[in-house]
Amino acid sequence: MAKSSTFTCTACGASFPKWSGRCEACGEWNSIVEDVPLSAGPPSKSLGARKGAAIRLTDLATRETPPPRACSGMSELDRVLGGGLVAGSATLVGGDPGIGKSTLLLQAAAHFAQGGLSVLYISGEEAAAQVRMRADRLGLAQAPVRLGAETGLRDILTTLDAERPGLAIIDSIQTMWADNVESAPGSVAQVRAAAHELTAFAKRRGTAVILVGHVTKDGQIAGPRVVEHMVDTVLYFEGERGHQFRILRSVKNRFGPADEIGVFEMTGRGLAEVTNPSALFLSERGKPSPGSVVFAGIEGTRPVLVELQALVAPTPHSQPRRTVVGWDGGRLAMILAVLEARCGIPFAGLDVYLNVAGGLKIGEPAADLAVAAALLSAREDVALPADMVVFGEISLSGALRPATQTENRLKEAQKLGFTQATLPAGGKAGEVDGLRLTRYGDLVEFVGAVFAAG
Ligand code: TYD
Ligand code: MG
């Protein structure tokens, strides 16, 4: 068999057919190493078909039944996984250091184990005694989880092969070390090699594998981004340091919907599930004040109400500031431009701050109208009614476009005691008892009606 090796840059992860002294992709010198396969043995005979032979799609046995899943009983986690953990799947859980990944996964491990799954938790960061202490603190010391403190990939694979657990948790992928790769643990080449071996193991043995990965905002550590395309499911654990809320978000899921979120609260005894996130996100709301607007959003399959806060003030600088937390800065610039061009409301000379309360990150265009309302409310110093929700997408022409799942948003608002909703005209939206709906065709009409006095 002809030997076909590839070469990988240990700095950026780019791969090349030939070795060279300098990486063409990132410009780093002396960073390219040869990839050596870990297990070079005879080809596996377990495949039914001849290796490389193609199979007709219709000849494959159809799986009418959905893939077998194990449920943890933590409903926020199970929903984000798409209804439970799929056997043989590989999942990446990414997040900032200290956000609570190890806590979440230790709790998940205990719950899966109590549900009858055999679980192996391998920590490369903490000693077994430390993990045990954490389990004590979480009240999970009695859970039948097996622990390992190990970083050598070869030993881990040997252990996994011998134990064949239903679920293996690797905390974290940055600490894993494959002795066949010539670079330090945490480098892109090491992370990639470890993720590759572990996901291959998951597929081969039907063990579900969860990999923990640290990401930093400035991307200094070799992040788990290179791992994202290797795994079936990518979850991100997010939250603001100062807040106790934590959000587990699926950004990719081969076995369920993406963009689903699970909401948790970090307490002194670990993570508690938050089954009614709207109530939580609105709990810090004071009395109606200028710049505050409640947006009726959808996260995955679930409606979530959240408060948007805007502050608009004359700038002391020559270049006014635009600062956004929890929303897209480019989208804010667009809304400001539409307000200026279509409604004749300038923001030049004014600093603009926009904040999504509670540490949630919103990606929906349906937040446009709520953002515009918050900005105008702050600029005009007019408080909007406290019992009103707002949603709808704004186009560059200033026209308002109906949002998806209008009825779900309205029902959630009604459930939480709101009595009015402001939304775009058109779209098929059912009436909801006890909720007064006001619809506008474009932004000019909305501004005229709501901020007429301004
Ligand atoms: P950890 O799970 O170690 O974070 P990660 O694995 O993402 O680096 O969580 C660390 C933080 O969580 C730490 O600052 C303390 C806090 N914490 C609590 O508030 N309550 C708890 O019960 C536990 C276990 C941790
Ligand atoms: Mg950790």
PDB file of C-alpha atoms in Angstrom, residues 289-435:
ATOM      1  CA  SER A 289     -38.556  53.174  32.385  1.00  0.00           C
ATOM      2  CA  PRO A 290     -37.446  54.812  29.152  1.00  0.00           C
ATOM      3  CA  GLY A 291     -35.326  52.499  27.021  1.00  0.00           C
ATOM      4  CA  SER A 292     -36.790  49.281  28.403  1.00  0.00           C
ATOM      5  CA  VAL A 293     -38.818  47.035  26.066  1.00  0.00           C
ATOM      6  CA  VAL A 294     -39.881  43.406  26.416  1.00  0.00           C
ATOM      7  CA  PHE A 295     -39.131  41.326  23.326  1.00  0.00           C
ATOM      8  CA  ALA A 296     -41.155  38.179  22.708  1.00  0.00           C
ATOM      9  CA  GLY A 297     -38.539  35.896  21.188  1.00  0.00           C
ATOM     10  CA  ILE A 298     -38.213  32.262  20.158  1.00  0.00           C
ATOM     11  CA  GLU A 299     -35.186  30.195  21.162  1.00  0.00           C
ATOM     12  CA  GLY A 300     -35.243  26.870  19.364  1.00  0.00           C
ATOM     13  CA  THR A 301     -38.695  25.465  19.889  1.00  0.00           C
ATOM     14  CA  ARG A 302     -39.501  27.579  22.913  1.00  0.00           C
ATOM     15  CA  PRO A 303     -40.785  31.136  23.346  1.00  0.00           C
ATOM     16  CA  VAL A 304     -38.661  33.301  25.656  1.00  0.00           C
ATOM     17  CA  LEU A 305     -39.514  36.800  26.791  1.00  0.00           C
ATOM     18  CA  VAL A 306     -36.580  39.023  27.539  1.00  0.00           C
ATOM     19  CA  GLU A 307     -36.027  42.667  28.380  1.00  0.00           C
ATOM     20  CA  LEU A 308     -34.020  44.906  26.042  1.00  0.00           C
ATOM     21  CA  GLN A 309     -32.448  47.984  27.580  1.00  0.00           C
ATOM     22  CA  ALA A 310     -31.210  50.967  25.612  1.00  0.00           C
ATOM     23  CA  LEU A 311     -29.425  54.116  26.663  1.00  0.00           C
ATOM     24  CA  VAL A 312     -28.992  57.070  24.304  1.00  0.00           C
ATOM     25  CA  ALA A 313     -26.965  60.059  25.462  1.00  0.00           C
ATOM     26  CA  PRO A 314     -25.079  62.981  23.880  1.00  0.00           C
ATOM     27  CA  THR A 315     -21.506  61.955  23.192  1.00  0.00           C
ATOM     28  CA  PRO A 316     -18.463  63.783  24.516  1.00  0.00           C
ATOM     29  CA  HIS A 317     -16.375  62.162  21.754  1.00  0.00           C
ATOM     30  CA  SER A 318     -15.997  63.078  18.114  1.00  0.00           C
ATOM     31  CA  GLN A 319     -16.942  59.505  17.206  1.00  0.00           C
ATOM     32  CA  PRO A 320     -20.121  58.388  19.034  1.00  0.00           C
ATOM     33  CA  ARG A 321     -20.047  54.979  20.729  1.00  0.00           C
ATOM     34  CA  ARG A 322     -22.236  52.044  19.770  1.00  0.00           C
ATOM     35  CA  THR A 323     -22.020  49.299  22.383  1.00  0.00           C
ATOM     36  CA  VAL A 324     -24.073  46.120  22.250  1.00  0.00           C
ATOM     37  CA  VAL A 325     -24.277  43.229  24.711  1.00  0.00           C
ATOM     38  CA  GLY A 326     -26.259  40.151  23.663  1.00  0.00           C
ATOM     39  CA  TRP A 327     -27.084  41.229  20.120  1.00  0.00           C
ATOM     40  CA  ASP A 328     -25.331  41.772  16.806  1.00  0.00           C
ATOM     41  CA  GLY A 329     -23.520  45.117  16.435  1.00  0.00           C
ATOM     42  CA  GLY A 330     -23.968  45.135  12.660  1.00  0.00           C
ATOM     43  CA  ARG A 331     -27.697  44.662  13.039  1.00  0.00           C
ATOM     44  CA  LEU A 332     -27.832  47.599  15.462  1.00  0.00           C
ATOM     45  CA  ALA A 333     -26.065  49.807  12.902  1.00  0.00           C
ATOM     46  CA  MET A 334     -28.676  48.740  10.358  1.00  0.00           C
ATOM     47  CA  ILE A 335     -31.607  49.662  12.612  1.00  0.00           C
ATOM     48  CA  LEU A 336     -30.010  53.054  13.346  1.00  0.00           C
ATOM     49  CA  ALA A 337     -29.559  53.658   9.623  1.00  0.00           C
ATOM     50  CA  VAL A 338     -33.175  52.734   8.846  1.00  0.00           C
ATOM     51  CA  LEU A 339     -34.456  54.997  11.641  1.00  0.00           C
ATOM     52  CA  GLU A 340     -32.387  57.831  10.240  1.00  0.00           C
ATOM     53  CA  ALA A 341     -33.078  57.312   6.534  1.00  0.00           C
ATOM     54  CA  ARG A 342     -36.745  56.264   6.624  1.00  0.00           C
ATOM     55  CA  CYS A 343     -38.064  58.030   9.726  1.00  0.00           C
ATOM     56  CA  GLY A 344     -35.777  61.055   9.764  1.00  0.00           C
ATOM     57  CA  ILE A 345     -34.596  60.380  13.325  1.00  0.00           C
ATOM     58  CA  PRO A 346     -30.841  61.039  13.543  1.00  0.00           C
ATOM     59  CA  PHE A 347     -28.507  59.398  16.056  1.00  0.00           C
ATOM     60  CA  ALA A 348     -25.437  61.379  15.034  1.00  0.00           C
ATOM     61  CA  GLY A 349     -23.726  62.903  18.043  1.00  0.00           C
ATOM     62  CA  LEU A 350     -25.397  60.400  20.375  1.00  0.00           C
ATOM     63  CA  ASP A 351     -23.830  57.436  22.165  1.00  0.00           C
ATOM     64  CA  VAL A 352     -25.981  54.308  21.897  1.00  0.00           C
ATOM     65  CA  TYR A 353     -25.848  51.370  24.332  1.00  0.00           C
ATOM     66  CA  LEU A 354     -28.000  48.277  23.953  1.00  0.00           C
ATOM     67  CA  ASN A 355     -28.154  45.422  26.445  1.00  0.00           C
ATOM     68  CA  VAL A 356     -30.090  42.155  26.507  1.00  0.00           C
ATOM     69  CA  ALA A 357     -30.922  41.624  30.179  1.00  0.00           C
ATOM     70  CA  GLY A 358     -29.951  38.411  31.961  1.00  0.00           C
ATOM     71  CA  GLY A 359     -26.993  37.534  29.752  1.00  0.00           C
ATOM     72  CA  LEU A 360     -29.004  35.991  26.921  1.00  0.00           C
ATOM     73  CA  LYS A 361     -27.659  36.294  23.377  1.00  0.00           C
ATOM     74  CA  ILE A 362     -30.318  36.935  20.744  1.00  0.00           C
ATOM     75  CA  GLY A 363     -29.782  36.087  17.093  1.00  0.00           C
ATOM     76  CA  GLU A 364     -33.273  36.532  15.717  1.00  0.00           C
ATOM     77  CA  PRO A 365     -34.120  39.298  13.234  1.00  0.00           C
ATOM     78  CA  ALA A 366     -37.541  39.403  14.898  1.00  0.00           C
ATOM     79  CA  ALA A 367     -35.889  41.456  17.648  1.00  0.00           C
ATOM     80  CA  ASP A 368     -35.478  44.402  15.204  1.00  0.00           C
ATOM     81  CA  LEU A 369     -38.703  46.154  16.120  1.00  0.00           C
ATOM     82  CA  ALA A 370     -38.138  45.709  19.844  1.00  0.00           C
ATOM     83  CA  VAL A 371     -34.629  47.164  19.447  1.00  0.00           C
ATOM     84  CA  ALA A 372     -35.979  50.121  17.473  1.00  0.00           C
ATOM     85  CA  ALA A 373     -38.643  50.664  20.144  1.00  0.00           C
ATOM     86  CA  ALA A 374     -36.033  50.565  22.933  1.00  0.00           C
ATOM     87  CA  LEU A 375     -33.768  53.011  21.079  1.00  0.00           C
ATOM     88  CA  LEU A 376     -36.605  55.461  20.424  1.00  0.00           C
ATOM     89  CA  SER A 377     -37.955  55.120  23.938  1.00  0.00           C
ATOM     90  CA  ALA A 378     -34.497  55.990  25.294  1.00  0.00           C
ATOM     91  CA  ARG A 379     -33.919  58.796  22.823  1.00  0.00           C
ATOM     92  CA  GLU A 380     -37.312  60.415  23.382  1.00  0.00           C
ATOM     93  CA  ASP A 381     -37.268  59.648  27.125  1.00  0.00           C
ATOM     94  CA  VAL A 382     -40.713  58.077  26.877  1.00  0.00           C
ATOM     95  CA  ALA A 383     -41.444  54.839  28.748  1.00  0.00           C
ATOM     96  CA  LEU A 384     -43.486  52.232  26.877  1.00  0.00           C
ATOM     97  CA  PRO A 385     -46.321  50.461  28.722  1.00  0.00           C
ATOM     98  CA  ALA A 386     -44.908  47.822  31.085  1.00  0.00           C
ATOM     99  CA  ASP A 387     -47.488  45.248  30.013  1.00  0.00           C
ATOM    100  CA  MET A 388     -46.551  45.305  26.321  1.00  0.00           C
ATOM    101  CA  VAL A 389     -44.377  42.945  24.267  1.00  0.00           C
ATOM    102  CA  VAL A 390     -42.865  43.889  20.904  1.00  0.00           C
ATOM    103  CA  PHE A 391     -41.502  41.813  18.023  1.00  0.00           C
ATOM    104  CA  GLY A 392     -41.051  41.942  14.231  1.00  0.00           C
ATOM    105  CA  GLU A 393     -38.364  42.160  11.580  1.00  0.00           C
ATOM    106  CA  ILE A 394     -37.463  45.480   9.933  1.00  0.00           C
ATOM    107  CA  SER A 395     -36.385  45.540   6.284  1.00  0.00           C
ATOM    108  CA  LEU A 396     -34.060  48.162   4.808  1.00  0.00           C
ATOM    109  CA  SER A 397     -37.062  49.897   3.242  1.00  0.00           C
ATOM    110  CA  GLY A 398     -38.548  50.354   6.708  1.00  0.00           C
ATOM    111  CA  ALA A 399     -41.303  47.809   6.069  1.00  0.00           C
ATOM    112  CA  LEU A 400     -42.146  45.435   8.926  1.00  0.00           C
ATOM    113  CA  ARG A 401     -42.105  41.711   8.209  1.00  0.00           C
ATOM    114  CA  PRO A 402     -44.129  39.190  10.209  1.00  0.00           C
ATOM    115  CA  ALA A 403     -42.068  36.957  12.483  1.00  0.00           C
ATOM    116  CA  THR A 404     -42.184  33.162  12.613  1.00  0.00           C
ATOM    117  CA  GLN A 405     -44.241  31.432  15.317  1.00  0.00           C
ATOM    118  CA  THR A 406     -46.272  34.559  16.075  1.00  0.00           C
ATOM    119  CA  GLU A 407     -48.858  32.585  17.980  1.00  0.00           C
ATOM    120  CA  ASN A 408     -46.292  30.953  20.285  1.00  0.00           C
ATOM    121  CA  ARG A 409     -44.846  34.346  21.149  1.00  0.00           C
ATOM    122  CA  LEU A 410     -48.271  35.783  21.894  1.00  0.00           C
ATOM    123  CA  LYS A 411     -49.295  32.828  24.056  1.00  0.00           C
ATOM    124  CA  GLU A 412     -46.156  33.127  26.143  1.00  0.00           C
ATOM    125  CA  ALA A 413     -46.785  36.861  26.630  1.00  0.00           C
ATOM    126  CA  GLN A 414     -50.347  36.185  27.704  1.00  0.00           C
ATOM    127  CA  LYS A 415     -49.175  33.449  30.075  1.00  0.00           C
ATOM    128  CA  LEU A 416     -46.809  35.871  31.798  1.00  0.00           C
ATOM    129  CA  GLY A 417     -49.474  38.499  32.328  1.00  0.00           C
ATOM    130  CA  PHE A 418     -48.849  40.877  29.435  1.00  0.00           C
ATOM    131  CA  THR A 419     -51.953  42.519  27.953  1.00  0.00           C
ATOM    132  CA  GLN A 420     -50.727  44.197  24.764  1.00  0.00           C
ATOM    133  CA  ALA A 421     -48.534  43.216  21.841  1.00  0.00           C
ATOM    134  CA  THR A 422     -47.045  45.329  19.060  1.00  0.00           C
ATOM    135  CA  LEU A 423     -46.267  43.387  15.912  1.00  0.00           C
ATOM    136  CA  PRO A 424     -46.072  43.637  12.110  1.00  0.00           C
ATOM    137  CA  ALA A 425     -49.233  43.568  10.001  1.00  0.00           C
ATOM    138  CA  GLY A 426     -49.900  40.521   7.836  1.00  0.00           C
ATOM    139  CA  GLY A 427     -48.881  36.958   8.505  1.00  0.00           C
ATOM    140  CA  LYS A 428     -51.236  34.398   9.887  1.00  0.00           C
ATOM    141  CA  ALA A 429     -51.554  35.203  13.535  1.00  0.00           C
ATOM    142  CA  GLY A 430     -54.305  33.946  15.725  1.00  0.00           C
ATOM    143  CA  GLU A 431     -55.901  36.127  18.310  1.00  0.00           C
ATOM    144  CA  VAL A 432     -54.998  35.294  21.879  1.00  0.00           C
ATOM    145  CA  ASP A 433     -57.514  35.904  24.619  1.00  0.00           C
ATOM    146  CA  GLY A 434     -56.720  38.811  26.882  1.00  0.00           C
ATOM    147  CA  LEU A 435     -54.045  40.257  24.601  1.00  0.00           C
TER     148      LEU A 435
END
